[in-house]
Amino acid sequence: MATPQQKAFCVLRFNKCESAITVQRDFRRTYGTEAPTAQSIRRWHQTFQESGCLCAQKRSSRPRTSDENIERVRQSFVRSPQKSTRRAGLELDLPHSTVWRVLRRRLTLKAYRIQLLQALLPDDKQKRIDFCNFISEKQEEN
């Protein structure tokens, strides 16, 4: 990454000679390091002409979710905690990713759902014992 002084050098040279290759040649002679690309030199020159500064401009960022929407999401899940984020997004007219982000990051809520994957029946214990005996017999035979 070029320092501000090196960028200024490139912009001034480019303004003088209007050739990126000549600027690269002069840059290597002056600083003894690899020169920036021609595209970078042209971009720096254009930025300087448009704004008068080589400083990094403030970039736009993602707009923050309003406090009103955060409260709406919280109320929605207080009323119905088992609701999916997709369903809540449809009801609140918000993207489901926004609903998920509000739940996880702003409200610090995590999904927790108890699910029974297999129901235990009264004769399951005897079946497990029989299976263990069967396996141990097979191992003794081998």
PDB file of C-alpha atoms in Angstrom:
ATOM      1  CA  MET A   1       0.000   0.000   0.000  1.00  0.00           C
ATOM      2  CA  ALA A   2       1.358   3.368  -0.969  1.00  0.00           C
ATOM      3  CA  THR A   3       1.874   6.053   1.638  1.00  0.00           C
ATOM      4  CA  PRO A   4       0.130   9.409   1.224  1.00  0.00           C
ATOM      5  CA  GLN A   5       3.455  10.949   0.140  1.00  0.00           C
ATOM      6  CA  GLN A   6       3.893   8.300  -2.546  1.00  0.00           C
ATOM      7  CA  LYS A   7       0.324   8.828  -3.770  1.00  0.00           C
ATOM      8  CA  ALA A   8       0.928  12.584  -3.950  1.00  0.00           C
ATOM      9  CA  PHE A   9       4.142  11.963  -5.896  1.00  0.00           C
ATOM     10  CA  CYS A  10       2.248   9.799  -8.403  1.00  0.00           C
ATOM     11  CA  VAL A  11      -0.575  12.327  -8.805  1.00  0.00           C
ATOM     12  CA  LEU A  12       1.804  15.245  -9.369  1.00  0.00           C
ATOM     13  CA  ARG A  13       3.916  13.299 -11.889  1.00  0.00           C
ATOM     14  CA  PHE A  14       0.839  12.054 -13.723  1.00  0.00           C
ATOM     15  CA  ASN A  15      -0.543  15.595 -13.919  1.00  0.00           C
ATOM     16  CA  LYS A  16       2.794  16.732 -15.385  1.00  0.00           C
ATOM     17  CA  CYS A  17       3.441  13.985 -17.961  1.00  0.00           C
ATOM     18  CA  GLU A  18       0.005  12.265 -18.311  1.00  0.00           C
ATOM     19  CA  SER A  19       1.634   8.851 -18.688  1.00  0.00           C
ATOM     20  CA  ALA A  20       1.226   6.165 -16.057  1.00  0.00           C
ATOM     21  CA  ILE A  21       4.240   4.242 -17.362  1.00  0.00           C
ATOM     22  CA  THR A  22       6.496   7.287 -16.986  1.00  0.00           C
ATOM     23  CA  VAL A  23       5.139   7.787 -13.455  1.00  0.00           C
ATOM     24  CA  GLN A  24       5.911   4.131 -12.630  1.00  0.00           C
ATOM     25  CA  ARG A  25       9.457   4.523 -13.969  1.00  0.00           C
ATOM     26  CA  ASP A  26      10.032   7.688 -11.898  1.00  0.00           C
ATOM     27  CA  PHE A  27       8.481   6.032  -8.839  1.00  0.00           C
ATOM     28  CA  ARG A  28      10.884   3.066  -9.038  1.00  0.00           C
ATOM     29  CA  ARG A  29      13.866   5.449  -9.452  1.00  0.00           C
ATOM     30  CA  THR A  30      12.801   7.639  -6.537  1.00  0.00           C
ATOM     31  CA  TYR A  31      11.600   5.069  -3.984  1.00  0.00           C
ATOM     32  CA  GLY A  32      13.456   1.934  -5.087  1.00  0.00           C
ATOM     33  CA  THR A  33      10.373  -0.240  -4.662  1.00  0.00           C
ATOM     34  CA  GLU A  34       7.732  -1.748  -6.915  1.00  0.00           C
ATOM     35  CA  ALA A  35       5.545   0.955  -8.441  1.00  0.00           C
ATOM     36  CA  PRO A  36       1.754   1.048  -8.095  1.00  0.00           C
ATOM     37  CA  THR A  37      -0.305  -0.187 -11.007  1.00  0.00           C
ATOM     38  CA  ALA A  38      -1.280   2.176 -13.796  1.00  0.00           C
ATOM     39  CA  GLN A  39      -4.918   1.742 -12.808  1.00  0.00           C
ATOM     40  CA  SER A  40      -4.158   2.903  -9.247  1.00  0.00           C
ATOM     41  CA  ILE A  41      -2.277   5.933 -10.480  1.00  0.00           C
ATOM     42  CA  ARG A  42      -5.147   6.955 -12.772  1.00  0.00           C
ATOM     43  CA  ARG A  43      -7.701   6.386  -9.992  1.00  0.00           C
ATOM     44  CA  TRP A  44      -5.697   8.512  -7.522  1.00  0.00           C
ATOM     45  CA  HIS A  45      -5.410  11.281 -10.119  1.00  0.00           C
ATOM     46  CA  GLN A  46      -9.137  11.186 -10.852  1.00  0.00           C
ATOM     47  CA  THR A  47      -9.991  11.189  -7.131  1.00  0.00           C
ATOM     48  CA  PHE A  48      -7.711  14.169  -6.582  1.00  0.00           C
ATOM     49  CA  GLN A  49      -9.316  16.081  -9.464  1.00  0.00           C
ATOM     50  CA  GLU A  50     -12.844  15.350  -8.213  1.00  0.00           C
ATOM     51  CA  SER A  51     -12.407  15.918  -4.487  1.00  0.00           C
ATOM     52  CA  GLY A  52      -9.110  17.794  -4.161  1.00  0.00           C
ATOM     53  CA  CYS A  53      -7.940  15.243  -1.616  1.00  0.00           C
ATOM     54  CA  LEU A  54      -6.273  11.827  -1.599  1.00  0.00           C
ATOM     55  CA  CYS A  55      -7.793  10.924   1.765  1.00  0.00           C
ATOM     56  CA  ALA A  56      -9.936   7.834   2.004  1.00  0.00           C
ATOM     57  CA  GLN A  57     -13.566   8.846   1.639  1.00  0.00           C
ATOM     58  CA  LYS A  58     -16.187   7.686   4.106  1.00  0.00           C
ATOM     59  CA  ARG A  59     -17.911   4.632   2.698  1.00  0.00           C
ATOM     60  CA  SER A  60     -21.583   4.026   2.971  1.00  0.00           C
ATOM     61  CA  SER A  61     -22.536   1.193   5.259  1.00  0.00           C
ATOM     62  CA  ARG A  62     -25.550  -0.924   5.884  1.00  0.00           C
ATOM     63  CA  PRO A  63     -28.321   1.099   7.511  1.00  0.00           C
ATOM     64  CA  ARG A  64     -28.931   0.139  11.096  1.00  0.00           C
ATOM     65  CA  THR A  65     -32.169  -1.499  12.118  1.00  0.00           C
ATOM     66  CA  SER A  66     -34.379   1.040  13.845  1.00  0.00           C
ATOM     67  CA  ASP A  67     -35.245   0.714  17.518  1.00  0.00           C
ATOM     68  CA  GLU A  68     -38.892   0.516  16.481  1.00  0.00           C
ATOM     69  CA  ASN A  69     -38.247  -2.586  14.346  1.00  0.00           C
ATOM     70  CA  ILE A  70     -36.193  -4.184  17.119  1.00  0.00           C
ATOM     71  CA  GLU A  71     -39.087  -3.685  19.520  1.00  0.00           C
ATOM     72  CA  ARG A  72     -41.551  -5.107  16.969  1.00  0.00           C
ATOM     73  CA  VAL A  73     -39.388  -8.246  16.587  1.00  0.00           C
ATOM     74  CA  ARG A  74     -39.093  -8.606  20.372  1.00  0.00           C
ATOM     75  CA  GLN A  75     -42.858  -8.270  20.870  1.00  0.00           C
ATOM     76  CA  SER A  76     -43.532 -10.753  18.089  1.00  0.00           C
ATOM     77  CA  PHE A  77     -41.394 -13.414  19.759  1.00  0.00           C
ATOM     78  CA  VAL A  78     -42.747 -12.641  23.230  1.00  0.00           C
ATOM     79  CA  ARG A  79     -46.233 -13.415  21.916  1.00  0.00           C
ATOM     80  CA  SER A  80     -45.167 -16.506  20.005  1.00  0.00           C
ATOM     81  CA  PRO A  81     -41.676 -17.779  20.899  1.00  0.00           C
ATOM     82  CA  GLN A  82     -41.814 -20.849  18.634  1.00  0.00           C
ATOM     83  CA  LYS A  83     -42.356 -18.805  15.498  1.00  0.00           C
ATOM     84  CA  SER A  84     -39.768 -19.156  12.733  1.00  0.00           C
ATOM     85  CA  THR A  85     -37.729 -16.186  11.576  1.00  0.00           C
ATOM     86  CA  ARG A  86     -39.219 -16.557   8.097  1.00  0.00           C
ATOM     87  CA  ARG A  87     -42.772 -16.389   9.456  1.00  0.00           C
ATOM     88  CA  ALA A  88     -41.888 -13.400  11.635  1.00  0.00           C
ATOM     89  CA  GLY A  89     -40.309 -11.660   8.645  1.00  0.00           C
ATOM     90  CA  LEU A  90     -43.493 -12.098   6.635  1.00  0.00           C
ATOM     91  CA  GLU A  91     -45.677 -10.839   9.478  1.00  0.00           C
ATOM     92  CA  LEU A  92     -43.462  -7.827  10.225  1.00  0.00           C
ATOM     93  CA  ASP A  93     -42.653  -7.059   6.583  1.00  0.00           C
ATOM     94  CA  LEU A  94     -38.914  -7.392   7.265  1.00  0.00           C
ATOM     95  CA  PRO A  95     -36.349  -9.652   5.595  1.00  0.00           C
ATOM     96  CA  HIS A  96     -35.913 -12.896   7.497  1.00  0.00           C
ATOM     97  CA  SER A  97     -32.162 -12.228   7.719  1.00  0.00           C
ATOM     98  CA  THR A  98     -32.880  -8.945   9.515  1.00  0.00           C
ATOM     99  CA  VAL A  99     -35.189 -10.714  11.965  1.00  0.00           C
ATOM    100  CA  TRP A 100     -32.519 -13.350  12.583  1.00  0.00           C
ATOM    101  CA  ARG A 101     -29.800 -10.705  13.056  1.00  0.00           C
ATOM    102  CA  VAL A 102     -31.946  -8.748  15.521  1.00  0.00           C
ATOM    103  CA  LEU A 103     -32.695 -11.882  17.537  1.00  0.00           C
ATOM    104  CA  ARG A 104     -29.096 -13.060  17.642  1.00  0.00           C
ATOM    105  CA  ARG A 105     -27.090  -9.850  17.911  1.00  0.00           C
ATOM    106  CA  ARG A 106     -29.356  -7.210  19.400  1.00  0.00           C
ATOM    107  CA  LEU A 107     -31.608  -9.282  21.653  1.00  0.00           C
ATOM    108  CA  THR A 108     -29.045 -12.078  22.197  1.00  0.00           C
ATOM    109  CA  LEU A 109     -31.653 -14.801  21.850  1.00  0.00           C
ATOM    110  CA  LYS A 110     -30.696 -18.241  20.611  1.00  0.00           C
ATOM    111  CA  ALA A 111     -32.904 -20.891  19.091  1.00  0.00           C
ATOM    112  CA  TYR A 112     -33.746 -23.648  21.521  1.00  0.00           C
ATOM    113  CA  ARG A 113     -36.256 -26.315  20.685  1.00  0.00           C
ATOM    114  CA  ILE A 114     -36.694 -29.587  22.545  1.00  0.00           C
ATOM    115  CA  GLN A 115     -37.347 -32.408  20.122  1.00  0.00           C
ATOM    116  CA  LEU A 116     -37.897 -36.059  20.805  1.00  0.00           C
ATOM    117  CA  LEU A 117     -36.098 -37.888  18.080  1.00  0.00           C
ATOM    118  CA  GLN A 118     -37.019 -41.371  19.228  1.00  0.00           C
ATOM    119  CA  ALA A 119     -39.680 -42.348  21.700  1.00  0.00           C
ATOM    120  CA  LEU A 120     -38.675 -44.974  24.267  1.00  0.00           C
ATOM    121  CA  LEU A 121     -41.075 -47.851  24.652  1.00  0.00           C
ATOM    122  CA  PRO A 122     -41.420 -50.194  27.664  1.00  0.00           C
ATOM    123  CA  ASP A 123     -39.786 -53.180  25.914  1.00  0.00           C
ATOM    124  CA  ASP A 124     -36.805 -51.156  24.573  1.00  0.00           C
ATOM    125  CA  LYS A 125     -34.613 -51.984  27.567  1.00  0.00           C
ATOM    126  CA  GLN A 126     -34.973 -55.737  27.041  1.00  0.00           C
ATOM    127  CA  LYS A 127     -34.239 -55.329  23.296  1.00  0.00           C
ATOM    128  CA  ARG A 128     -31.017 -53.463  24.086  1.00  0.00           C
ATOM    129  CA  ILE A 129     -29.924 -56.173  26.520  1.00  0.00           C
ATOM    130  CA  ASP A 130     -30.683 -58.907  23.953  1.00  0.00           C
ATOM    131  CA  PHE A 131     -28.700 -57.021  21.306  1.00  0.00           C
ATOM    132  CA  CYS A 132     -25.687 -56.652  23.615  1.00  0.00           C
ATOM    133  CA  ASN A 133     -25.768 -60.369  24.446  1.00  0.00           C
ATOM    134  CA  PHE A 134     -26.003 -61.231  20.731  1.00  0.00           C
ATOM    135  CA  ILE A 135     -22.967 -59.074  19.895  1.00  0.00           C
ATOM    136  CA  SER A 136     -20.890 -60.472  22.750  1.00  0.00           C
ATOM    137  CA  GLU A 137     -21.718 -64.059  21.620  1.00  0.00           C
ATOM    138  CA  LYS A 138     -20.640 -63.244  18.052  1.00  0.00           C
ATOM    139  CA  GLN A 139     -17.355 -61.788  19.298  1.00  0.00           C
ATOM    140  CA  GLU A 140     -16.658 -64.911  21.406  1.00  0.00           C
ATOM    141  CA  GLU A 141     -17.278 -67.133  18.356  1.00  0.00           C
ATOM    142  CA  ASN A 142     -14.707 -65.225  16.300  1.00  0.00           C
TER     143      ASN A 142
END
